[in-house]
mmCIF file of C-alpha atoms and ligand atoms in Angstrom:
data_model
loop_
_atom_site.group_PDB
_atom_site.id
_atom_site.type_symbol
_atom_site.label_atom_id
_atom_site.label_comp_id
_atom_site.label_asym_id
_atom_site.label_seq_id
_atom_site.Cartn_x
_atom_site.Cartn_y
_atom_site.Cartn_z
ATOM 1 C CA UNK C 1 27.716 28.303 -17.314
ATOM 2 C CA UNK C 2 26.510 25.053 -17.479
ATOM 3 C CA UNK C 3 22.925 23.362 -15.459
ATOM 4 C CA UNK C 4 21.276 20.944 -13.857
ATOM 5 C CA UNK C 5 18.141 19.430 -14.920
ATOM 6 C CA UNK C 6 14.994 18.115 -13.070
ATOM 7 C CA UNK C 7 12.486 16.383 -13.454
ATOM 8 C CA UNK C 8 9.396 17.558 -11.608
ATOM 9 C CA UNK C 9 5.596 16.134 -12.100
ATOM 10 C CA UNK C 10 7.263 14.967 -15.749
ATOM 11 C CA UNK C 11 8.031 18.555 -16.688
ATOM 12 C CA UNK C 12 11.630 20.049 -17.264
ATOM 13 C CA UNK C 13 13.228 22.239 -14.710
ATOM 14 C CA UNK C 14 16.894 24.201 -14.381
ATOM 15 C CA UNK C 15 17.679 23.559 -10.432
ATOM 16 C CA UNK C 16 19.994 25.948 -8.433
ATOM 17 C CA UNK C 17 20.607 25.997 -5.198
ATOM 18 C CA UNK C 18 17.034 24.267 -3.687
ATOM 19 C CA UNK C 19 14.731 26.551 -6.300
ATOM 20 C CA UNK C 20 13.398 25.009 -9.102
ATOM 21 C CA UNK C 21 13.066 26.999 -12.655
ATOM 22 C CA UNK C 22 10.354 25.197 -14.958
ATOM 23 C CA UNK C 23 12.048 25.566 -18.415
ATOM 24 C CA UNK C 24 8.861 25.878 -20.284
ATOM 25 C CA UNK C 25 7.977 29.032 -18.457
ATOM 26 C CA UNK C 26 11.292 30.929 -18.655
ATOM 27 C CA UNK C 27 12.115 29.701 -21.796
ATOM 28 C CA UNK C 28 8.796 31.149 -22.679
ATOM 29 C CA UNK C 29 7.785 28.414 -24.794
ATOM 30 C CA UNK C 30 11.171 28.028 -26.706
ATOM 31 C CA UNK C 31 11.896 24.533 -24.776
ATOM 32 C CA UNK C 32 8.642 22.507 -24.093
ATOM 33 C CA UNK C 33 7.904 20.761 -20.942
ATOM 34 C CA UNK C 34 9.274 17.450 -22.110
ATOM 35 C CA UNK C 35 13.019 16.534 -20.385
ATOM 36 C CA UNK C 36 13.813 14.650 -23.304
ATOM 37 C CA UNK C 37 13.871 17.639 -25.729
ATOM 38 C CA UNK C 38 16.152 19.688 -23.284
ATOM 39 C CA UNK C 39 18.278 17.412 -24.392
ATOM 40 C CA UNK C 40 18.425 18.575 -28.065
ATOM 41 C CA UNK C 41 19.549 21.586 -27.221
ATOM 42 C CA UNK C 42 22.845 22.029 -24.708
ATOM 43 C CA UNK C 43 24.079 24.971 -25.676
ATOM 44 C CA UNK C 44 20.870 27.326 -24.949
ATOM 45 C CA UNK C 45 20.156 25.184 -21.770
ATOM 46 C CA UNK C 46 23.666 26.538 -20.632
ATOM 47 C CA UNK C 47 22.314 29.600 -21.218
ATOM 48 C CA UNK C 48 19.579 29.565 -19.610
ATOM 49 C CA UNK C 49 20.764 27.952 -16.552
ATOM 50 C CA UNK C 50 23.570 30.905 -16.549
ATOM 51 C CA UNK C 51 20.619 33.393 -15.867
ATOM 52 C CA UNK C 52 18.381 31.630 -13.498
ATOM 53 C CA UNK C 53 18.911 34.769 -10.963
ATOM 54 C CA UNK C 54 16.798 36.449 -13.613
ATOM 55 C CA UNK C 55 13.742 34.809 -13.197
ATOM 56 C CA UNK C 56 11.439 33.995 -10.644
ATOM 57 C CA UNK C 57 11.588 30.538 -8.953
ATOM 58 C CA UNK C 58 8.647 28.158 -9.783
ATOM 59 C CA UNK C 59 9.243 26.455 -6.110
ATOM 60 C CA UNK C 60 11.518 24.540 -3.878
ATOM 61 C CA UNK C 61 13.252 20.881 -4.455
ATOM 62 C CA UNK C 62 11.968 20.041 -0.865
ATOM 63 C CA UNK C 63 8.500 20.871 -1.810
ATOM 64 C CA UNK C 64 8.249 18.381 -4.834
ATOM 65 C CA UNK C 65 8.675 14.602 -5.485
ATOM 66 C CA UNK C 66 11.870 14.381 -8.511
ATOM 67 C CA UNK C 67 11.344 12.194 -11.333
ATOM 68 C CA UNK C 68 14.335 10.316 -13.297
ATOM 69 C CA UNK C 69 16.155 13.638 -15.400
ATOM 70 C CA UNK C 70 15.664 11.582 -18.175
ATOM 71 C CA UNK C 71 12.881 9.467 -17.975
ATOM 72 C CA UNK C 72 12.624 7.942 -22.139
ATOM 73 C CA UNK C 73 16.183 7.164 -23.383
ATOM 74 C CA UNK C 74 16.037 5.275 -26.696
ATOM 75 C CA UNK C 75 18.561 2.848 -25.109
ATOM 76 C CA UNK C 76 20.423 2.063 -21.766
ATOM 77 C CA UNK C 77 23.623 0.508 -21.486
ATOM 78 C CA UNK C 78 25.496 -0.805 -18.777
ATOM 79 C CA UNK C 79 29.094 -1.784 -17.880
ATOM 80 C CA UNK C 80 29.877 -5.162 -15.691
ATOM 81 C CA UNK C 81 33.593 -5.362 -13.656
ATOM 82 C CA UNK C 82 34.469 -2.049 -14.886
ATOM 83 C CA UNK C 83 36.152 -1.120 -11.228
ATOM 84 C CA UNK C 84 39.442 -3.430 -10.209
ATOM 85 C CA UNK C 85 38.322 -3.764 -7.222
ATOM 86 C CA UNK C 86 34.969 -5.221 -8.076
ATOM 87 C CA UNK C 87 36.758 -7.687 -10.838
ATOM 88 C CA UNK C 88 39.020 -8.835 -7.639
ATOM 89 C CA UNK C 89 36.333 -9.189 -5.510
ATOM 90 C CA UNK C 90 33.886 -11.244 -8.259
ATOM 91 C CA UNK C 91 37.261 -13.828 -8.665
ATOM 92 C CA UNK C 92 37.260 -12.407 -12.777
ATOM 93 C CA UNK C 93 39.940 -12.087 -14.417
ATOM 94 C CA UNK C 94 40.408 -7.818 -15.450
ATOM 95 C CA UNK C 95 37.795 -7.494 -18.551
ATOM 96 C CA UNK C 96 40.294 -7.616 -21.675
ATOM 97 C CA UNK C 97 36.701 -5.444 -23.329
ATOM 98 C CA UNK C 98 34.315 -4.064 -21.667
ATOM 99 C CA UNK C 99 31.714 -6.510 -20.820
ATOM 100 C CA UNK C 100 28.321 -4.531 -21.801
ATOM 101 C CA UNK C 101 24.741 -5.571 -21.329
ATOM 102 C CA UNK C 102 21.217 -3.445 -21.447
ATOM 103 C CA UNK C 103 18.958 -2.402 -18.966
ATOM 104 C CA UNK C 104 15.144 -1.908 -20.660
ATOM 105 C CA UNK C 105 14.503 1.414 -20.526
ATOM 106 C CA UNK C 106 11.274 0.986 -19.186
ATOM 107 C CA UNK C 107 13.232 0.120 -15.641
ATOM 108 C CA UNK C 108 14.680 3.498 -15.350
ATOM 109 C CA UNK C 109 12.745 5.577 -12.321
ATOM 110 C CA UNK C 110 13.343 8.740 -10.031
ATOM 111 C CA UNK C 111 15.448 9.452 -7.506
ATOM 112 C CA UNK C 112 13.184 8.442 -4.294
ATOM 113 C CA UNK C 113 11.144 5.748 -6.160
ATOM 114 C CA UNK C 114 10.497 3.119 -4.086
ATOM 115 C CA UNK C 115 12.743 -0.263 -5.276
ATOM 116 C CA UNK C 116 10.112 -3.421 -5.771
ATOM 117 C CA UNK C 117 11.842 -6.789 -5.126
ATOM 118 C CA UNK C 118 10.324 -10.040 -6.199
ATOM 119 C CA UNK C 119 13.025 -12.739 -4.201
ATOM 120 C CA UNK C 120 15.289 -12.282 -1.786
ATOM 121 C CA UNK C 121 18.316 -11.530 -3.719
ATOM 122 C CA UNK C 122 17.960 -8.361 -4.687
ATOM 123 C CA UNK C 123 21.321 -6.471 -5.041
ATOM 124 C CA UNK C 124 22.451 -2.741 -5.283
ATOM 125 C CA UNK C 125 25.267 -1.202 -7.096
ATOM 126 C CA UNK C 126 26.243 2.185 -7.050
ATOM 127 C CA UNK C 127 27.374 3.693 -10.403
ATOM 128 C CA UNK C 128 28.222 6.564 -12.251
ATOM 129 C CA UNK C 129 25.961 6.866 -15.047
ATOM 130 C CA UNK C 130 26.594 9.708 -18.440
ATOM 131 C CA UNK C 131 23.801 10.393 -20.575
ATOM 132 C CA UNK C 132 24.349 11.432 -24.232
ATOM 133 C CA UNK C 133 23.644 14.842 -25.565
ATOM 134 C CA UNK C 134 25.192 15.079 -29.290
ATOM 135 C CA UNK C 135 24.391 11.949 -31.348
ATOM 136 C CA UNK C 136 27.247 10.466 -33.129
ATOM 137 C CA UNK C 137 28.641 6.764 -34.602
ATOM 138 C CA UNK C 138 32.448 5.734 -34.611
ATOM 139 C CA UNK C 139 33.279 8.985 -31.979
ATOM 140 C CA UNK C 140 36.706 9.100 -31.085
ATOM 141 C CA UNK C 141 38.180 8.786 -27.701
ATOM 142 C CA UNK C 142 39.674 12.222 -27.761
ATOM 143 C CA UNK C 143 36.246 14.079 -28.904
ATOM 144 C CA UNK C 144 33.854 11.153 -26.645
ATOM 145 C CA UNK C 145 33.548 14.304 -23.899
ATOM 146 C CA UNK C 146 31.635 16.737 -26.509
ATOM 147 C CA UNK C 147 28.996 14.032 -26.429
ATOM 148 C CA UNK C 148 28.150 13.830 -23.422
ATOM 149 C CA UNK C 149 25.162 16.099 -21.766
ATOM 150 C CA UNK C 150 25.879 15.511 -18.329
ATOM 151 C CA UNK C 151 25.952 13.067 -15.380
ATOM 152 C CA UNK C 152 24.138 11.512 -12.813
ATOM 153 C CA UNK C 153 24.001 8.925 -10.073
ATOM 154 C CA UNK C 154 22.552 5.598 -10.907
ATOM 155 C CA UNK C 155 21.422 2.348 -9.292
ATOM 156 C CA UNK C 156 22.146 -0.873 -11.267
ATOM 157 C CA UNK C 157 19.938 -2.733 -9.187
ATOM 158 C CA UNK C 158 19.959 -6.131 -10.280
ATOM 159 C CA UNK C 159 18.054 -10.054 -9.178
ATOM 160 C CA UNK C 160 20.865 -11.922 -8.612
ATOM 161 C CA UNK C 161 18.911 -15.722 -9.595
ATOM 162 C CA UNK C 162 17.593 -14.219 -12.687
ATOM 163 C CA UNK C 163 21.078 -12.556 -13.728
ATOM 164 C CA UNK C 164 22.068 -15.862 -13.357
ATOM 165 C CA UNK C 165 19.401 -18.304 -14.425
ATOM 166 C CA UNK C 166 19.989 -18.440 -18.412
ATOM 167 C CA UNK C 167 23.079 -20.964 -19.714
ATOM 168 C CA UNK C 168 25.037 -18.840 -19.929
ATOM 169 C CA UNK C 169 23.945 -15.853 -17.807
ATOM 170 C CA UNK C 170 22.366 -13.092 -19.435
ATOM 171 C CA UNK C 171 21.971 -10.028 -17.949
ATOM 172 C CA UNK C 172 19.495 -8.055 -19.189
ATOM 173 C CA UNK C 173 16.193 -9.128 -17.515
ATOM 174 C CA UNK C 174 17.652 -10.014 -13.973
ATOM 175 C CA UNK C 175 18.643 -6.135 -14.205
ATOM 176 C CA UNK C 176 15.507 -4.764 -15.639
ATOM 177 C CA UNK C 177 12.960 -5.825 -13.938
ATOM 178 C CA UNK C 178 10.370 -2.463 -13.470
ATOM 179 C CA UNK C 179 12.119 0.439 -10.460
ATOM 180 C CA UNK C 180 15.693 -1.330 -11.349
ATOM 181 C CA UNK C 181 17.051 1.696 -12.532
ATOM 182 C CA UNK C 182 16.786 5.008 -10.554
ATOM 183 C CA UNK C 183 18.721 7.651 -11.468
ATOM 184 C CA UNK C 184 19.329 11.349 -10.404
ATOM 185 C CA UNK C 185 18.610 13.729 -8.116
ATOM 186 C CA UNK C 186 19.712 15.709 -11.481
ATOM 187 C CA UNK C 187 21.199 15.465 -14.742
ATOM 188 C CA UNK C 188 24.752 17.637 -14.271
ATOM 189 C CA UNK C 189 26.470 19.271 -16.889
ATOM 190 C CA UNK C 190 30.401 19.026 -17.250
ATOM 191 C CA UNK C 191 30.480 22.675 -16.761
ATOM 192 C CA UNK C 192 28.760 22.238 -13.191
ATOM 193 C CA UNK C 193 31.402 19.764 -11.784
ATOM 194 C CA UNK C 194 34.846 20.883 -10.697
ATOM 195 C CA UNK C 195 36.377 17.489 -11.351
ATOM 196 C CA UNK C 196 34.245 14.633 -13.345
ATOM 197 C CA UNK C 197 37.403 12.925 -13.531
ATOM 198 C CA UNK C 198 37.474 12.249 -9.864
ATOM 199 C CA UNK C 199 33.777 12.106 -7.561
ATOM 200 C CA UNK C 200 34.046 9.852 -4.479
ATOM 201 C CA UNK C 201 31.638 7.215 -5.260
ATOM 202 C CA UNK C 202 29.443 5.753 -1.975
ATOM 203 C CA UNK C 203 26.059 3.518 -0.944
ATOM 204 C CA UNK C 204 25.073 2.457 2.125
ATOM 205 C CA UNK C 205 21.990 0.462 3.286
ATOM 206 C CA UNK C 206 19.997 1.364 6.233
ATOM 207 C CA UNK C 207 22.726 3.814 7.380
ATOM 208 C CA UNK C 208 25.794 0.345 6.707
ATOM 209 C CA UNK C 209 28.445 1.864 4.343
ATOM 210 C CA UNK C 210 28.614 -0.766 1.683
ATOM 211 C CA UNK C 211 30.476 0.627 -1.153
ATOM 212 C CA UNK C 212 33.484 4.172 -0.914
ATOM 213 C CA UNK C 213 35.362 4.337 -3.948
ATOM 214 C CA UNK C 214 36.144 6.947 -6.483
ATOM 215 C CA UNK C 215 35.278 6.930 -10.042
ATOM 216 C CA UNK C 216 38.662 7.574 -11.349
ATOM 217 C CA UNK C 217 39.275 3.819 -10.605
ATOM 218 C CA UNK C 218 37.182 3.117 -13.423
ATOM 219 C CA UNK C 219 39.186 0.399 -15.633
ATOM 220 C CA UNK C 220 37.708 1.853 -18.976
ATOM 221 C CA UNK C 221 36.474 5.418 -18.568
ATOM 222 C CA UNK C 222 33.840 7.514 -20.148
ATOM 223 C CA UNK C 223 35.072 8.453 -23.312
ATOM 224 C CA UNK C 224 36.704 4.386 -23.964
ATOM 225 C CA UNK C 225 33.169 3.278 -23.127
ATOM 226 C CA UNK C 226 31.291 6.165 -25.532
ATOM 227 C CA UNK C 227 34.068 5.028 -28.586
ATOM 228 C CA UNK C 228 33.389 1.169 -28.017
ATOM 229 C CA UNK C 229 29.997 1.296 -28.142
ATOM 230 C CA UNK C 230 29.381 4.022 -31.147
ATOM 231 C CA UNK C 231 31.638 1.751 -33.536
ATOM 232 C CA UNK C 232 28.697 -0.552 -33.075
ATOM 233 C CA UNK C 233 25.592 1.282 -32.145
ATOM 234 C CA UNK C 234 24.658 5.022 -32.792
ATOM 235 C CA UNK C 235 24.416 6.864 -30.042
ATOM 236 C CA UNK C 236 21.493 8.861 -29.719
ATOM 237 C CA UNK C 237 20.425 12.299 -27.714
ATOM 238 C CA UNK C 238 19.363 10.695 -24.664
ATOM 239 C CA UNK C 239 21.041 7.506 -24.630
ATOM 240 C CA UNK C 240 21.995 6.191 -20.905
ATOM 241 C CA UNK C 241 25.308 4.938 -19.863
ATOM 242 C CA UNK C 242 25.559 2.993 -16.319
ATOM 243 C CA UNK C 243 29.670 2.738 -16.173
ATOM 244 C CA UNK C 244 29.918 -0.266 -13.778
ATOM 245 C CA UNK C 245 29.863 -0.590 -10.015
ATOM 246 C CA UNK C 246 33.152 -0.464 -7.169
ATOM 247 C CA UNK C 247 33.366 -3.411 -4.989
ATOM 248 C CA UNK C 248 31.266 -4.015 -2.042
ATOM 249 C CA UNK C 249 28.086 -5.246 -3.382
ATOM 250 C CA UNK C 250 25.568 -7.492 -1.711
ATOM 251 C CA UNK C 251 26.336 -10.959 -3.548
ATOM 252 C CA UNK C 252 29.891 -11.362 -2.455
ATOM 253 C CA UNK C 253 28.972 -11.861 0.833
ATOM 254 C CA UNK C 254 25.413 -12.263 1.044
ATOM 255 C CA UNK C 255 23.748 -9.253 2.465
ATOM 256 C CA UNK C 256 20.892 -8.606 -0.247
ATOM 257 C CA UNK C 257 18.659 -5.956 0.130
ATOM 258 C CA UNK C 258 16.081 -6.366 2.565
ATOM 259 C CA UNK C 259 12.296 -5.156 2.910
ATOM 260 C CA UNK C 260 12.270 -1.981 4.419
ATOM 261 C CA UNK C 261 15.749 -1.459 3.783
ATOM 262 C CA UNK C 262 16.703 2.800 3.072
ATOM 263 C CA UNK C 263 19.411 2.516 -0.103
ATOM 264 C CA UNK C 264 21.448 5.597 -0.108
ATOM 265 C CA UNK C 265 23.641 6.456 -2.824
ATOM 266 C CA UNK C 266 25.828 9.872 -3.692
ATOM 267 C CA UNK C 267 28.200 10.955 -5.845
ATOM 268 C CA UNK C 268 30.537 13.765 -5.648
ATOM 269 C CA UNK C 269 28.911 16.643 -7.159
ATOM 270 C CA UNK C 270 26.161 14.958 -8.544
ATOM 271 C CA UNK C 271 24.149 14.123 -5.273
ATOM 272 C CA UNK C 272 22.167 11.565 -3.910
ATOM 273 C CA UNK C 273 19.376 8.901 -4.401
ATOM 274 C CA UNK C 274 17.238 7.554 -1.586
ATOM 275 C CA UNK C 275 14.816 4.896 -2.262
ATOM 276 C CA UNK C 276 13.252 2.553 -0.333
ATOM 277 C CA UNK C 277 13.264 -1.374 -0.534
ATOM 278 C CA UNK C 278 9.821 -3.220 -0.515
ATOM 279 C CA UNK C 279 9.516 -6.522 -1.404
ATOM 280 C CA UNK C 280 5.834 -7.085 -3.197
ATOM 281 C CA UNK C 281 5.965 -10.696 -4.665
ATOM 282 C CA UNK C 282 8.240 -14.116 -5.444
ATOM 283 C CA UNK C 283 8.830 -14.103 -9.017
ATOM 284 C CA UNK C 284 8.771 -17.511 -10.952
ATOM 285 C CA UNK C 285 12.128 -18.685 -10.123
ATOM 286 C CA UNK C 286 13.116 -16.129 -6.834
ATOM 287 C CA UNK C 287 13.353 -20.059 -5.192
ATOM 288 C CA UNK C 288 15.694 -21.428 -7.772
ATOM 289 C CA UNK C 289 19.309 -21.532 -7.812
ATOM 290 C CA UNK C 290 21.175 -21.146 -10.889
ATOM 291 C CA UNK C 291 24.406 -23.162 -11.623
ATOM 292 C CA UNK C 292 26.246 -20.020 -11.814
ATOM 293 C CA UNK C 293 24.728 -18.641 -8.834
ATOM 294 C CA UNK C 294 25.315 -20.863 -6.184
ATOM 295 C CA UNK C 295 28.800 -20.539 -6.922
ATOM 296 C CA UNK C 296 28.575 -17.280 -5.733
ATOM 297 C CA UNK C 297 26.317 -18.523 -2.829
ATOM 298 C CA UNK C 298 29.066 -20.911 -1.476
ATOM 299 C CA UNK C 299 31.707 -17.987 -1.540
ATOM 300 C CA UNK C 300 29.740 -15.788 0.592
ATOM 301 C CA UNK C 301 28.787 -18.167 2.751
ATOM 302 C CA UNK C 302 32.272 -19.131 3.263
ATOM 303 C CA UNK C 303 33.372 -15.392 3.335
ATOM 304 C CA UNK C 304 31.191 -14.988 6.128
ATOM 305 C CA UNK C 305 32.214 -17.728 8.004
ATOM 306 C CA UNK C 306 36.106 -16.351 7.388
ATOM 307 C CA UNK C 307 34.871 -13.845 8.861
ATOM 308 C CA UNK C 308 33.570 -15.172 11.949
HETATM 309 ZN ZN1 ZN U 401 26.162 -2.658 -12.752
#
């Protein structure tokens, strides 16, 4: 039981092995071509992805260019210091909540989309990211599983001077600017994965590991982060979650992204994303430092000359 789901030319697919299934065809008709409505209904995509040896393959995954599995979620959340390590690293005290922001949905892209970067402070961060199959409002811990669809890897890529250049930061736009948030290869259902509880975690940047951890070091977990949120919001079919990101990124000691620059990311089970760095403009303030940024500026700098 269970599937993975793909997103190819902006039509759904079941993936196993490298074939491709379009759903529209061997569903014959009774899921449409739209990723988002595959969504709506787990339990026959189970199904179907059961019986894929049944049907004919409609190509091969190294023949086509993979879109994001879900490319139109209603919302996208995202999780700051949610790994120790990262907390320790940052100098912040361990999150007594979870410290949640948004990405815009309209930043979310595919697994090999290129990454556009408007300064030179462009940061990755490798996270675990669930998506949300059965809506629901004030779910309990204990049940927070059932609503989940599946998982995938995502990319909280994020401009460090705009995270920063609000009094008091505010997140949102310095992590949403458009290609900020691949995510892929595949959506995975639970079924799929031998152990979500515990997926080695990595990125690495032009072939430099940057970030190995595993996501059972998460400081508040899947089904915490899917009860917090749905006693405020109502979680809908759809709906992203980016968990948080293990130490190791870019701003603690300076090594931002860089044009050219291959970022590499995998998880356990889930796979990888590969997209490419290219840096097409200066936005308005990519020159200005932030009060809460150069902070962060002077630590790396002294970090690196620890190091030295
Ligand atoms: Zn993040």
């Amino acid at each position: 039981m269970g599937f993975k789901l793909a997103n190819i030319d902006g039509r759904a697919a079941l993936v196993s092995g490298e074939d491709y299934y379009d759903l529209e065809k061997i569903s014959q008709g009774n899921f449409s071509q739209d990723p988002m409505q595959a969504l709506e209904a787990l339990s026959e995509l189970s199904a179907l992805g059961a019986q894929l040896d049944n049907f004919e393959a409609s190509g091969q995954l190294a023949d086509v260019e993979l879109g994001p599995p879900v490319p139109n979620p209603k919302n996208c959340y995202a999780v700051g210091l949610n790994y120790r390590n990262h907390a320790e690293e940052s100098n912040m005290a361990m999150p007594p909540v979870p410290m949640v922001f948004t990405k815009h949905t309209s930043c979310i892209s595919g697994p090999t989309a290129d990454i556009e970067m408007r300064s030179d402070y462009v940061d990755y961060e490798a996270e675990l990211v669930a998506v949300i199959g059965k809506p629901g409002k004030d779910i309990a811990k204990e049940i927070a599983w059932q609503h989940v669809a599946g998982l995938c890897v995502g990319q909280d890529i994020s401009d460090r001077p705009m995270q920063f250049s609000a009094a008091p930061p505010q997140f949102n736009l310095g992590k949403s600017f458009d290609t900020f948030g691949p995510i892929g290869p595949v959506l995975t259902s639970l079924e799929s994965l031998q152990d979500y509880h515990s997926m080695e975690i990595q990125c690495d940047v032009s072939g430099e590991l940057r970030q190995k951890d595993n996501v059972s070091d998460l400081i508040f977990d899947i089904p915490y982060l899917i009860a917090y949120l749905s006693e405020i919001v109502t979680l809908k079919t759809g709906d992203i979650i980016f968990t948080g990101t293990p130490a190791g990124v870019g701003v603690i000691d300076g090594k931002y992204l860089r044009d050219g620059d291959m970022l590499t990311t995998s998880i356990e089970g889930l796979g990888t994303l590969r997209n490419r760095c290219v840096r097409i403009a200066d936005h308005s303030r990519a020159d200005i430092v932030p009060e809460a940024f150069s902070k962060l500026l002077a630590n790396a700098r002294e970090k690196a000359n620890a190091g030295k």
